[in-house]
mmCIF file of C-alpha atoms in Angstrom:
data_model
loop_
_atom_site.group_PDB
_atom_site.id
_atom_site.type_symbol
_atom_site.label_atom_id
_atom_site.label_comp_id
_atom_site.label_asym_id
_atom_site.label_seq_id
_atom_site.Cartn_x
_atom_site.Cartn_y
_atom_site.Cartn_z
ATOM 1 C CA GLU K 1 1.232 13.950 13.112
ATOM 2 C CA GLU K 2 1.316 12.489 9.686
ATOM 3 C CA LEU K 3 -1.852 11.260 8.226
ATOM 4 C CA LEU K 4 -0.671 8.051 5.607
ATOM 5 C CA GLY K 5 -2.847 6.608 2.897
ATOM 6 C CA HIS K 6 -5.277 7.102 -0.060
ATOM 7 C CA ASP K 7 -8.119 8.627 2.119
ATOM 8 C CA GLU K 8 -6.581 10.716 4.209
ATOM 9 C CA ASP K 9 -10.046 11.242 6.558
ATOM 10 C CA ALA K 10 -10.307 7.761 7.089
ATOM 11 C CA LEU K 11 -6.540 6.047 7.622
ATOM 12 C CA ILE K 12 -4.424 6.329 10.274
ATOM 13 C CA SER K 13 -2.332 8.624 11.863
ATOM 14 C CA THR K 14 0.762 7.945 13.595
ATOM 15 C CA THR K 15 3.994 9.974 14.985
ATOM 16 C CA GLU K 16 6.133 6.961 14.517
ATOM 17 C CA PRO K 17 7.380 6.161 11.200
ATOM 18 C CA PRO K 18 5.502 3.150 9.687
ATOM 19 C CA SER K 19 7.004 -0.202 8.480
ATOM 20 C CA TYR K 20 4.840 -0.071 5.874
ATOM 21 C CA ASP K 21 4.439 1.684 2.845
ATOM 22 C CA PHE K 22 0.427 2.690 2.833
ATOM 23 C CA ASP K 23 0.758 3.864 -0.620
ATOM 24 C CA LEU K 24 2.014 1.026 -1.643
ATOM 25 C CA ASP K 25 0.621 -1.771 1.216
ATOM 26 C CA LEU K 26 -2.585 -0.908 1.680
ATOM 27 C CA GLU K 27 -5.192 -1.354 -0.670
ATOM 28 C CA ILE K 28 -8.737 0.575 -0.149
ATOM 29 C CA LEU K 29 -11.624 -1.845 -1.267
ATOM 30 C CA GLY K 30 -14.483 0.785 -0.528
ATOM 31 C CA GLN K 31 -16.606 2.504 1.965
ATOM 32 C CA THR K 32 -19.446 0.770 3.960
ATOM 33 C CA GLY K 33 -22.746 2.911 4.468
ATOM 34 C CA PRO K 34 -22.484 5.442 7.313
ATOM 35 C CA VAL K 35 -23.301 4.282 10.875
ATOM 36 C CA PRO K 36 -24.590 6.515 13.500
ATOM 37 C CA ALA K 37 -22.013 6.374 16.664
ATOM 38 C CA VAL K 38 -23.735 7.034 20.417
ATOM 39 C CA THR K 39 -22.407 10.246 20.140
ATOM 40 C CA GLY K 40 -24.784 10.919 17.280
ATOM 41 C CA ASN K 41 -22.227 11.152 14.505
ATOM 42 C CA MET K 42 -22.091 9.774 11.285
ATOM 43 C CA VAL K 43 -19.065 7.421 10.671
ATOM 44 C CA THR K 44 -18.308 6.056 7.209
ATOM 45 C CA PRO K 45 -15.464 3.035 7.473
ATOM 46 C CA ILE K 46 -13.337 2.844 4.734
ATOM 47 C CA VAL K 47 -12.410 -0.789 4.466
ATOM 48 C CA GLY K 48 -8.913 -1.576 3.313
ATOM 49 C CA ALA K 49 -6.807 -4.722 2.884
ATOM 50 C CA LEU K 50 -2.823 -5.038 3.460
ATOM 51 C CA THR K 51 -1.103 -6.655 0.540
ATOM 52 C CA ARG K 52 1.671 -7.852 2.836
ATOM 53 C CA ASP K 53 1.419 -10.091 6.082
ATOM 54 C CA ILE K 54 2.071 -8.270 9.322
ATOM 55 C CA PRO K 55 5.405 -10.025 11.264
ATOM 56 C CA SER K 56 3.822 -10.493 14.542
ATOM 57 C CA HIS K 57 1.540 -9.475 16.767
ATOM 58 C CA ASP K 58 4.099 -6.784 18.509
ATOM 59 C CA ALA K 59 4.362 -5.566 14.982
ATOM 60 C CA VAL K 60 0.401 -4.485 14.912
ATOM 61 C CA ARG K 61 1.049 -2.110 17.865
ATOM 62 C CA HIS K 62 4.020 -0.483 15.931
ATOM 63 C CA ILE K 63 2.084 0.207 12.326
ATOM 64 C CA PHE K 64 -1.093 0.767 14.007
ATOM 65 C CA SER K 65 -0.887 3.077 17.008
ATOM 66 C CA GLY K 66 -4.302 4.290 17.124
ATOM 67 C CA ASN K 67 -5.584 7.848 18.529
ATOM 68 C CA PRO K 68 -5.079 7.763 22.254
ATOM 69 C CA GLY K 69 -8.227 9.654 22.580
ATOM 70 C CA GLU K 70 -10.225 7.049 20.866
ATOM 71 C CA VAL K 71 -8.739 3.881 21.111
ATOM 72 C CA ASP K 72 -8.170 1.804 24.280
ATOM 73 C CA ASP K 73 -5.650 -0.522 22.416
ATOM 74 C CA VAL K 74 -4.603 -2.064 19.214
ATOM 75 C CA PHE K 75 -4.493 -5.802 18.958
ATOM 76 C CA ALA K 76 -5.041 -8.584 16.355
ATOM 77 C CA VAL K 77 -7.693 -11.338 16.076
ATOM 78 C CA SER K 78 -7.811 -13.597 13.108
ATOM 79 C CA VAL K 79 -11.214 -13.473 11.264
ATOM 80 C CA LYS K 80 -11.460 -17.224 11.620
ATOM 81 C CA ARG K 81 -11.298 -16.729 15.545
ATOM 82 C CA LEU K 82 -13.835 -13.476 15.312
ATOM 83 C CA LEU K 83 -16.025 -16.423 13.753
ATOM 84 C CA GLN K 84 -15.685 -18.863 16.488
ATOM 85 C CA VAL K 85 -16.631 -16.196 19.265
ATOM 86 C CA GLU K 86 -19.262 -13.898 18.054
ATOM 87 C CA THR K 87 -22.289 -13.849 20.019
ATOM 88 C CA SER K 88 -24.618 -10.864 20.881
ATOM 89 C CA GLU K 89 -25.333 -9.111 23.939
ATOM 90 C CA GLU K 90 -27.527 -6.261 25.258
ATOM 91 C CA LEU K 91 -25.800 -2.938 24.649
ATOM 92 C CA GLU K 92 -27.075 -0.703 27.196
ATOM 93 C CA ARG K 93 -25.449 2.322 25.957
ATOM 94 C CA LEU K 94 -27.163 2.017 22.550
ATOM 95 C CA GLY K 95 -30.310 0.789 24.106
ATOM 96 C CA THR K 96 -30.169 -2.756 21.634
ATOM 97 C CA VAL K 97 -29.229 -5.785 21.245
ATOM 98 C CA GLY K 98 -25.818 -6.146 19.222
ATOM 99 C CA PRO K 99 -22.701 -8.237 18.076
ATOM 100 C CA VAL K 100 -19.796 -8.795 20.428
ATOM 101 C CA PHE K 101 -16.842 -10.898 19.750
ATOM 102 C CA PRO K 102 -15.325 -11.981 23.506
ATOM 103 C CA LEU K 103 -11.692 -12.228 23.480
ATOM 104 C CA PRO K 104 -11.069 -15.583 25.686
ATOM 105 C CA ASP K 105 -7.539 -16.084 24.595
ATOM 106 C CA ASN K 106 -6.962 -12.715 25.684
ATOM 107 C CA GLU K 107 -8.806 -11.779 28.829
ATOM 108 C CA GLU K 108 -7.326 -8.700 29.711
ATOM 109 C CA LYS K 109 -8.461 -7.237 25.992
ATOM 110 C CA GLY K 110 -12.116 -8.189 27.146
ATOM 111 C CA LYS K 111 -14.164 -7.953 24.260
ATOM 112 C CA ILE K 112 -14.932 -6.417 21.004
ATOM 113 C CA TRP K 113 -18.189 -4.454 21.239
ATOM 114 C CA GLY K 114 -20.388 -1.360 20.241
ATOM 115 C CA LEU K 115 -19.927 0.277 17.296
ATOM 116 C CA THR K 116 -16.554 -1.667 16.037
ATOM 117 C CA ALA K 117 -18.513 -4.776 16.101
ATOM 118 C CA ILE K 118 -21.586 -2.921 14.378
ATOM 119 C CA ILE K 119 -19.065 -1.995 11.756
ATOM 120 C CA LEU K 120 -17.314 -5.423 12.031
ATOM 121 C CA ARG K 121 -20.103 -7.926 11.713
ATOM 122 C CA PRO K 122 -21.597 -7.089 8.069
ATOM 123 C CA ILE K 123 -17.874 -7.164 7.074
ATOM 124 C CA LEU K 124 -16.720 -10.471 8.018
ATOM 125 C CA HIS K 125 -20.561 -11.997 6.825
ATOM 126 C CA LYS K 126 -21.000 -10.141 3.652
ATOM 127 C CA VAL K 127 -17.146 -9.825 2.256
ATOM 128 C CA LEU K 128 -14.850 -11.612 4.241
ATOM 129 C CA VAL K 129 -16.634 -15.589 4.518
ATOM 130 C CA PRO K 130 -17.547 -15.167 0.840
ATOM 131 C CA ALA K 131 -14.069 -14.580 -0.197
ATOM 132 C CA GLY K 132 -12.915 -17.813 2.169
ATOM 133 C CA PHE K 133 -11.468 -16.044 4.827
ATOM 134 C CA GLY K 134 -11.893 -17.951 8.129
ATOM 135 C CA LYS K 135 -11.869 -21.455 6.733
ATOM 136 C CA GLU K 136 -10.529 -24.283 7.657
ATOM 137 C CA GLY K 137 -7.167 -24.993 6.479
#
């Protein structure tokens, strides 16, 4: 496997050649604070922005193949859609109430929950919304 991008500990590994040049098409914006996973490991998400549009939802799977041992599926959801569907529910494994992003237009995907939603929520509300993402238009 080849590791792509600026932060070799945090970015994407893939076995297929990407249609993106992550050295040119990805801007690392920074990192969040450490977040505890249910396993007890600390995770420090790296936040980046693509500087080119992804041409289609099918291209998302090719560009971001995901680690099969850690990722069930790779898909795209707009910031606007995430803001519309955000809710919270009891996260039994974590013993707390946490953010959940149901995907009603994509029933087979279910929902974004757990550590992914816990990491995503503050990025949505503290970075993307203030920067103007998710607005009507």
